[in-house]
Coordinates of N, CA, C and O and ligand atoms in Angstrom, one line a residue:
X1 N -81.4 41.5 81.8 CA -80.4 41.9 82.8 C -79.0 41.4 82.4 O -78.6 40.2 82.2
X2 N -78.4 42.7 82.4 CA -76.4 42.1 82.2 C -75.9 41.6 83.0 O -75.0 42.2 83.5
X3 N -76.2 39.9 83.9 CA -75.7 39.2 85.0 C -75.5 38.1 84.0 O -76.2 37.4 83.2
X4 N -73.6 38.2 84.5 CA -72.6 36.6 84.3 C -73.5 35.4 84.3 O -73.8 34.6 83.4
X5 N -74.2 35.4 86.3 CA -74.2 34.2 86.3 C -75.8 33.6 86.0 O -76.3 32.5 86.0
X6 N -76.6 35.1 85.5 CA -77.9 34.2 85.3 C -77.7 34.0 83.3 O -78.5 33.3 82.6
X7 N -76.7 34.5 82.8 CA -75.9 33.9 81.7 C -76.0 32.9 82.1 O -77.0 32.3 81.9
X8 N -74.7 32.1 82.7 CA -74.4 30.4 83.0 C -75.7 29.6 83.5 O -75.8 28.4 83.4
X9 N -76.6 30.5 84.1 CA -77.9 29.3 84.1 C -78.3 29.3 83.2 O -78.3 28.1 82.7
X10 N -78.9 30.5 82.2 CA -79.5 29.9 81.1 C -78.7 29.4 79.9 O -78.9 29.4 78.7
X11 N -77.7 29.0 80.6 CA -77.1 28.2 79.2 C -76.4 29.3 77.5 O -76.1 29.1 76.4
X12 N -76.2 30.4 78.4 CA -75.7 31.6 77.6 C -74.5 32.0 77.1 O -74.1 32.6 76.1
X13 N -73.6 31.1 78.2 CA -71.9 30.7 78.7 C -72.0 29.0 78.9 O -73.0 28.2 79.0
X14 N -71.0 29.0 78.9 CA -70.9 27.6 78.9 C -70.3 27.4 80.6 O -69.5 28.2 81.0
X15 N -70.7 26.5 81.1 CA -70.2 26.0 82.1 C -70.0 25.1 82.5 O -70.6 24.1 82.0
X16 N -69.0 24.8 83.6 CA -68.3 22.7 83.3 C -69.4 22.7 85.2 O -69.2 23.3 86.3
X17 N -70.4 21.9 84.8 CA -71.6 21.6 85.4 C -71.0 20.4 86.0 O -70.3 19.6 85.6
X18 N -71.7 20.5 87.6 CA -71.0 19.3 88.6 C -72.6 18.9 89.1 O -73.0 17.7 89.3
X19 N -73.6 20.2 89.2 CA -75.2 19.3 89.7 C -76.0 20.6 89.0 O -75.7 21.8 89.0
X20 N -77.2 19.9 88.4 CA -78.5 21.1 88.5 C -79.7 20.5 88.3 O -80.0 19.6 87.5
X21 N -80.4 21.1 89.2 CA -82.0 20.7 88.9 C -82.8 21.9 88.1 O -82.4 22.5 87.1
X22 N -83.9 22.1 88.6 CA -85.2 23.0 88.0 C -84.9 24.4 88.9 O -85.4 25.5 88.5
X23 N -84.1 24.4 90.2 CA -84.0 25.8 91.0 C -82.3 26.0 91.7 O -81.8 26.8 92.6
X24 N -82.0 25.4 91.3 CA -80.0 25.6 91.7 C -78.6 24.7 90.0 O -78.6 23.6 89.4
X25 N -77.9 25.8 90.2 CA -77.0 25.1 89.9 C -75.7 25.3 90.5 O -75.3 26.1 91.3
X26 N -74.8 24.0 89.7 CA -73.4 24.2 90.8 C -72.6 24.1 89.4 O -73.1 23.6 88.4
X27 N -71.6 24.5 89.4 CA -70.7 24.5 88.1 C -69.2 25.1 89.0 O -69.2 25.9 90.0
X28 N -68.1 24.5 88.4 CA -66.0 24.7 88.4 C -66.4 26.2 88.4 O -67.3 26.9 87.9
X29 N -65.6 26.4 89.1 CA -65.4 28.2 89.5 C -64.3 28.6 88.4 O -63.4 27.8 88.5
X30 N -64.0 29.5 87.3 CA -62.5 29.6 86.5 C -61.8 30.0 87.4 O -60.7 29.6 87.0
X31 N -61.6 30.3 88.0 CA -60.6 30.4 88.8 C -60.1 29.6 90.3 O -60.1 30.2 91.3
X32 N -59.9 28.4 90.4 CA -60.1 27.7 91.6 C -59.1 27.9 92.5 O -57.9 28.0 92.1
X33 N -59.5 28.1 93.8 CA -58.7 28.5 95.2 C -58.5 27.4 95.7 O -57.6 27.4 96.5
X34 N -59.1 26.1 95.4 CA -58.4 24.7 96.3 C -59.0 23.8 95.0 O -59.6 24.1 93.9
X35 N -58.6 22.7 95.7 CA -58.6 21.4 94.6 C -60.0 21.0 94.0 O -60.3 20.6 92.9
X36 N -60.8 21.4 95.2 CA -62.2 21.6 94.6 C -63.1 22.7 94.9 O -63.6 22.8 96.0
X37 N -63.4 23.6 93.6 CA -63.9 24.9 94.0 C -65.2 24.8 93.1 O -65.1 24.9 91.9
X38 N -66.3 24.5 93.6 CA -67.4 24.9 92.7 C -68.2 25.8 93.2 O -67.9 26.0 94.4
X39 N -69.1 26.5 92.7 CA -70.0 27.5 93.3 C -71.5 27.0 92.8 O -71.7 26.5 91.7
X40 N -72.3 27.3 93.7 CA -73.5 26.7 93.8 C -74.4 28.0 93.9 O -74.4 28.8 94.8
X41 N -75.5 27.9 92.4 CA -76.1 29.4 92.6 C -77.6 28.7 92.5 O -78.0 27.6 92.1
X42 N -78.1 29.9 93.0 CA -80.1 29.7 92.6 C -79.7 30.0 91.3 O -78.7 30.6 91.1
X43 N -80.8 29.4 90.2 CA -80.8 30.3 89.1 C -81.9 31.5 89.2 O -81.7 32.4 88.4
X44 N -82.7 31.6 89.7 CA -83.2 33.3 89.6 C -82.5 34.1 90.3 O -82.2 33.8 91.5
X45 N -82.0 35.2 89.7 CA -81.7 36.0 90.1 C -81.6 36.6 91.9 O -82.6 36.6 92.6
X46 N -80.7 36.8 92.3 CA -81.1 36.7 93.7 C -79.2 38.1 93.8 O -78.1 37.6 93.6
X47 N -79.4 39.3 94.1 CA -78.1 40.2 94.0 C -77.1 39.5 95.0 O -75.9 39.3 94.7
X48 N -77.5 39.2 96.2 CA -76.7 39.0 97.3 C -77.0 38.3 98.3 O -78.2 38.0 98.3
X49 N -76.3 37.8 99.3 CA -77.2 37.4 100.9 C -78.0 38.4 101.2 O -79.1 38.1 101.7
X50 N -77.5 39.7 101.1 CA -78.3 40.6 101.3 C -80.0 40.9 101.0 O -80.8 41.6 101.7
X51 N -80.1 40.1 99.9 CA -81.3 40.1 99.1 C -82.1 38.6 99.6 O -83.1 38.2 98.9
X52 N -81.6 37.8 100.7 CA -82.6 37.1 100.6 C -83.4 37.1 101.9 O -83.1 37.7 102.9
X53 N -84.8 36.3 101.5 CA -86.2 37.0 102.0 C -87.1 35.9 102.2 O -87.1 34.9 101.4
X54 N -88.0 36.1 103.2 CA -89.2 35.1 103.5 C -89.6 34.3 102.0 O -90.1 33.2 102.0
X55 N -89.5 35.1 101.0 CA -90.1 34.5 99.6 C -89.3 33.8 99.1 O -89.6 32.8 98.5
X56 N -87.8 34.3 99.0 CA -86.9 33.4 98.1 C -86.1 32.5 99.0 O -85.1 32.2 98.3
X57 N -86.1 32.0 100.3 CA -85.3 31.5 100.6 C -85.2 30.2 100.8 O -84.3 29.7 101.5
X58 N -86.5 29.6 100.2 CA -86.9 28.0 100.2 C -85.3 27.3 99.0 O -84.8 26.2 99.0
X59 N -85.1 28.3 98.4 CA -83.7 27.7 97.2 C -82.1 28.0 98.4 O -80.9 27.9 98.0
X60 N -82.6 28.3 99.6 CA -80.8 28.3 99.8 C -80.9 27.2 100.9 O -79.8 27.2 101.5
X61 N -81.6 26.3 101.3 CA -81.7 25.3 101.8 C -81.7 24.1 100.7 O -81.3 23.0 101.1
X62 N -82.0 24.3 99.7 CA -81.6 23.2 98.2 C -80.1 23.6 98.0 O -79.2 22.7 98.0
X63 N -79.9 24.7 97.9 CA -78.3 24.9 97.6 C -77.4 23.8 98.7 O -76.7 23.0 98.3
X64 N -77.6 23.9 100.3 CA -76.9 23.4 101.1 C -77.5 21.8 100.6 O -76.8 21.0 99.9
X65 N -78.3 21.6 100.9 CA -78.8 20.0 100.2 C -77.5 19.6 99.1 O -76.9 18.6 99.2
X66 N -77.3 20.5 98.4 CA -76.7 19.7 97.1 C -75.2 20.2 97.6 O -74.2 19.5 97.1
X67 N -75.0 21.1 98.3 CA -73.5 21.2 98.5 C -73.0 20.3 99.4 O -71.8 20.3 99.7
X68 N -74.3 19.2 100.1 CA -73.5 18.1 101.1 C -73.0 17.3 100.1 O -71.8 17.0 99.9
X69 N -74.1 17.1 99.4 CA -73.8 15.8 97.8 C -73.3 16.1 97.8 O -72.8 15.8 98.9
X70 N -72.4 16.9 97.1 CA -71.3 17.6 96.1 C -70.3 17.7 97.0 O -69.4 18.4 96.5
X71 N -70.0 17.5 98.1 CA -68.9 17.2 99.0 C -68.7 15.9 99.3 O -67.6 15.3 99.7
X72 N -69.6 15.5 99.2 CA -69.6 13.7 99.7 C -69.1 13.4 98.3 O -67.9 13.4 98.2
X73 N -69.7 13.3 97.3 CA -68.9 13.0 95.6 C -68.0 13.3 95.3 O -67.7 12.9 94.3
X74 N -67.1 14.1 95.9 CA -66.6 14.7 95.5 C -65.1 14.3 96.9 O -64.0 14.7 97.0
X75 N -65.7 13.6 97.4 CA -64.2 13.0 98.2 C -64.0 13.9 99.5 O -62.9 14.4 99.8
X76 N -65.0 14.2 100.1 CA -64.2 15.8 100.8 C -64.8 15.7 102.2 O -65.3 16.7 102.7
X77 N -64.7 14.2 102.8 CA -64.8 13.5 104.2 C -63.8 14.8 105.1 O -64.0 15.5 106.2
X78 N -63.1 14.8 104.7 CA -61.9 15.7 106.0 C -62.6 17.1 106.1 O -62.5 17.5 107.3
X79 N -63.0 17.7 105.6 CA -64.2 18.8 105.4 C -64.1 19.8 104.5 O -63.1 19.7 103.7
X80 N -64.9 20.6 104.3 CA -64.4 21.6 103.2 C -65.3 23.4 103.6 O -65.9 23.8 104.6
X81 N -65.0 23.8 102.6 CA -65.9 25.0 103.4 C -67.1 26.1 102.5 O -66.6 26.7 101.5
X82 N -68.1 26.2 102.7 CA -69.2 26.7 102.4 C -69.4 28.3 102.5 O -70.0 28.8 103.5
X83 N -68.9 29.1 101.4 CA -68.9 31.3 102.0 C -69.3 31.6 101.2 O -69.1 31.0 100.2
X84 N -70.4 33.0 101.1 CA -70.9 33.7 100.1 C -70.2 34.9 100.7 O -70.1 35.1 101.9
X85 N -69.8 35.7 99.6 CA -69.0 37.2 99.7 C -70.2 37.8 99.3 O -70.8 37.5 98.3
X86 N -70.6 39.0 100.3 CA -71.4 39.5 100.3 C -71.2 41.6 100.6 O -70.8 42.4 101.5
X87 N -71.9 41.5 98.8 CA -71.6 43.0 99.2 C -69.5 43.3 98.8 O -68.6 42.5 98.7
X88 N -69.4 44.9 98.7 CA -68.3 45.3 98.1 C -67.2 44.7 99.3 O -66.4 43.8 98.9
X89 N -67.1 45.2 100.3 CA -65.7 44.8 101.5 C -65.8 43.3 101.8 O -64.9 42.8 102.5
X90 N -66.4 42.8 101.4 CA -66.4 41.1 101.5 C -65.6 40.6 100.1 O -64.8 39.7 100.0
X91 N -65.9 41.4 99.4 CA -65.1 41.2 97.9 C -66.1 40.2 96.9 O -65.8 39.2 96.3
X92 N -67.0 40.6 96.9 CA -68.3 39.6 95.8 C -68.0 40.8 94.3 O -68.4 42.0 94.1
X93 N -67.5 40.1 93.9 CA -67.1 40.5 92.1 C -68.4 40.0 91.0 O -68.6 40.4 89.8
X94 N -69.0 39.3 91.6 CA -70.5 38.5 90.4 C -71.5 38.8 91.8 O -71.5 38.3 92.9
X95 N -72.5 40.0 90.8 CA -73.8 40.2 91.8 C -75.2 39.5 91.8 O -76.4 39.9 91.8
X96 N -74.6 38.3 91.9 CA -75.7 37.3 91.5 C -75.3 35.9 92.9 O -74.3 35.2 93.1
X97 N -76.6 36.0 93.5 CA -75.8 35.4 95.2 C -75.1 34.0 94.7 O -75.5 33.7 93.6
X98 N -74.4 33.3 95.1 CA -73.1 32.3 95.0 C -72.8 31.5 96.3 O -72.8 32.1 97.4
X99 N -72.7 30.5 96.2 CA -72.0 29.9 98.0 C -70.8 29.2 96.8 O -70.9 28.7 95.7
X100 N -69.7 29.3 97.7 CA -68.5 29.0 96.9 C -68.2 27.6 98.1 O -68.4 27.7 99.3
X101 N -67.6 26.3 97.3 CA -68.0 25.0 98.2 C -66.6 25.2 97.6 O -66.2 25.7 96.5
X102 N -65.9 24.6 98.9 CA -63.8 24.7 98.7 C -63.6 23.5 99.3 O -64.5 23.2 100.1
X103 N -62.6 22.8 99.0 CA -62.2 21.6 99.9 C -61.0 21.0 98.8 O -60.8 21.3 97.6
X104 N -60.3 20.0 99.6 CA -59.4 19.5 98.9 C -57.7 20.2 99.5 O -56.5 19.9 99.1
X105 N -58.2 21.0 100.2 CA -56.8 21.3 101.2 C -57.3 22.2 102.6 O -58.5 22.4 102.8
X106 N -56.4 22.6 103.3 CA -56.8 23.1 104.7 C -57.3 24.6 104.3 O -57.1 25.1 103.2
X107 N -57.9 25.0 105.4 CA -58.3 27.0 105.5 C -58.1 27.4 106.8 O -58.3 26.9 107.9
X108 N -57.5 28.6 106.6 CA -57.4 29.4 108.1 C -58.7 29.7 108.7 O -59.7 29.8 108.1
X109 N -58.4 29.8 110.4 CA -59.6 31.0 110.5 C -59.2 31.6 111.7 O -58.4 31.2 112.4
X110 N -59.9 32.8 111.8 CA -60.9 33.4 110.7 C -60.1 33.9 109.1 O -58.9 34.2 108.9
X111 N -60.9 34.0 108.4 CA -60.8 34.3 107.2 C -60.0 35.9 107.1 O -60.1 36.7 108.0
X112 N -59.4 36.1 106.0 CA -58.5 37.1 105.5 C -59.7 38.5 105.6 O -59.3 39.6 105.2
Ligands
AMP1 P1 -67.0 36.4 94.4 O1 -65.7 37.1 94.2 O2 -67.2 35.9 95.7 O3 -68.1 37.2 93.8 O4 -66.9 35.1 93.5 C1 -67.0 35.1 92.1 C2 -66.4 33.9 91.5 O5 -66.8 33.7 90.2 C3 -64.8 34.0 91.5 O6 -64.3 33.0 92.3 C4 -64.5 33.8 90.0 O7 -63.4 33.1 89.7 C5 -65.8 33.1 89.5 N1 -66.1 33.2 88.1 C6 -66.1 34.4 87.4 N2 -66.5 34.1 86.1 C7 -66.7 32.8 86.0 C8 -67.2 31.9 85.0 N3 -67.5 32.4 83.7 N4 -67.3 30.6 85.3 C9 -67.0 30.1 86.5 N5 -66.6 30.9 87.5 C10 -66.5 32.2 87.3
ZN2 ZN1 -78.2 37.0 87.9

């Protein structure tokens, strides 16, 4: 399958890696929207929120697990914020599900 991000799991792309075990990784987004932008993916394949299911969703409760770490290490006490763009009018550009962990300055809400 022609997916970016199951590329950067298996190690196909290179990526600047912040956590990964045996069923999630988190790796620097190239393009960062705040001071700290990493994105936190399952590595199997998974298209969207849309796509998750009684079977696969024991990895998006590991994803939040590691996105507290990875906010606590990462200095980001004042809070930060946890979104998956889902689907075309949400604006998801990589069809491979993602939670995007932002912190390191303020966010509106509701969102744009
Ligand atoms: P979304 O628009 O919600 O689908 O988010 C996709 C994110 O992936 C964007 O924030 C991009 O900057 C990011 N991105 C695209 N290619 C790479 C890459 N090779 N390494 C890291 N982040 C990437
Ligand atoms: Zn994929």
């Amino acid at each position: 399958m022609d997916c970016l991000f199951c590329k950067i799991a298996n190690n196909e792309i290179p990526s600047d890696k912040v956590y990964e075990d045996n069923d999630i990784l988190a790796f620097r987004d190239i393009k960062p929207n705040a001071p700290t932008h990493i994105l936190i993916i399952p590595k199997a394949h998974i298209a969207s929120a849309a796509e998750i299911t009684a079977e696969n969703s024991g990895v998006i409760s590991k994803i939040f697990e590691a996105a507290a770490k990875i906010a606590k290490d990462a200095g980001l006490e004042s809070g930060f914020r946890v979104v998956t763009n889902c689907g075309e009018s949400a604006g998801q550009s990589v069809m491979h599900l993602h939670f995007h962990l932002m912190g390191g300055r303020s966010f509106s809400w509701p969102p744009g």
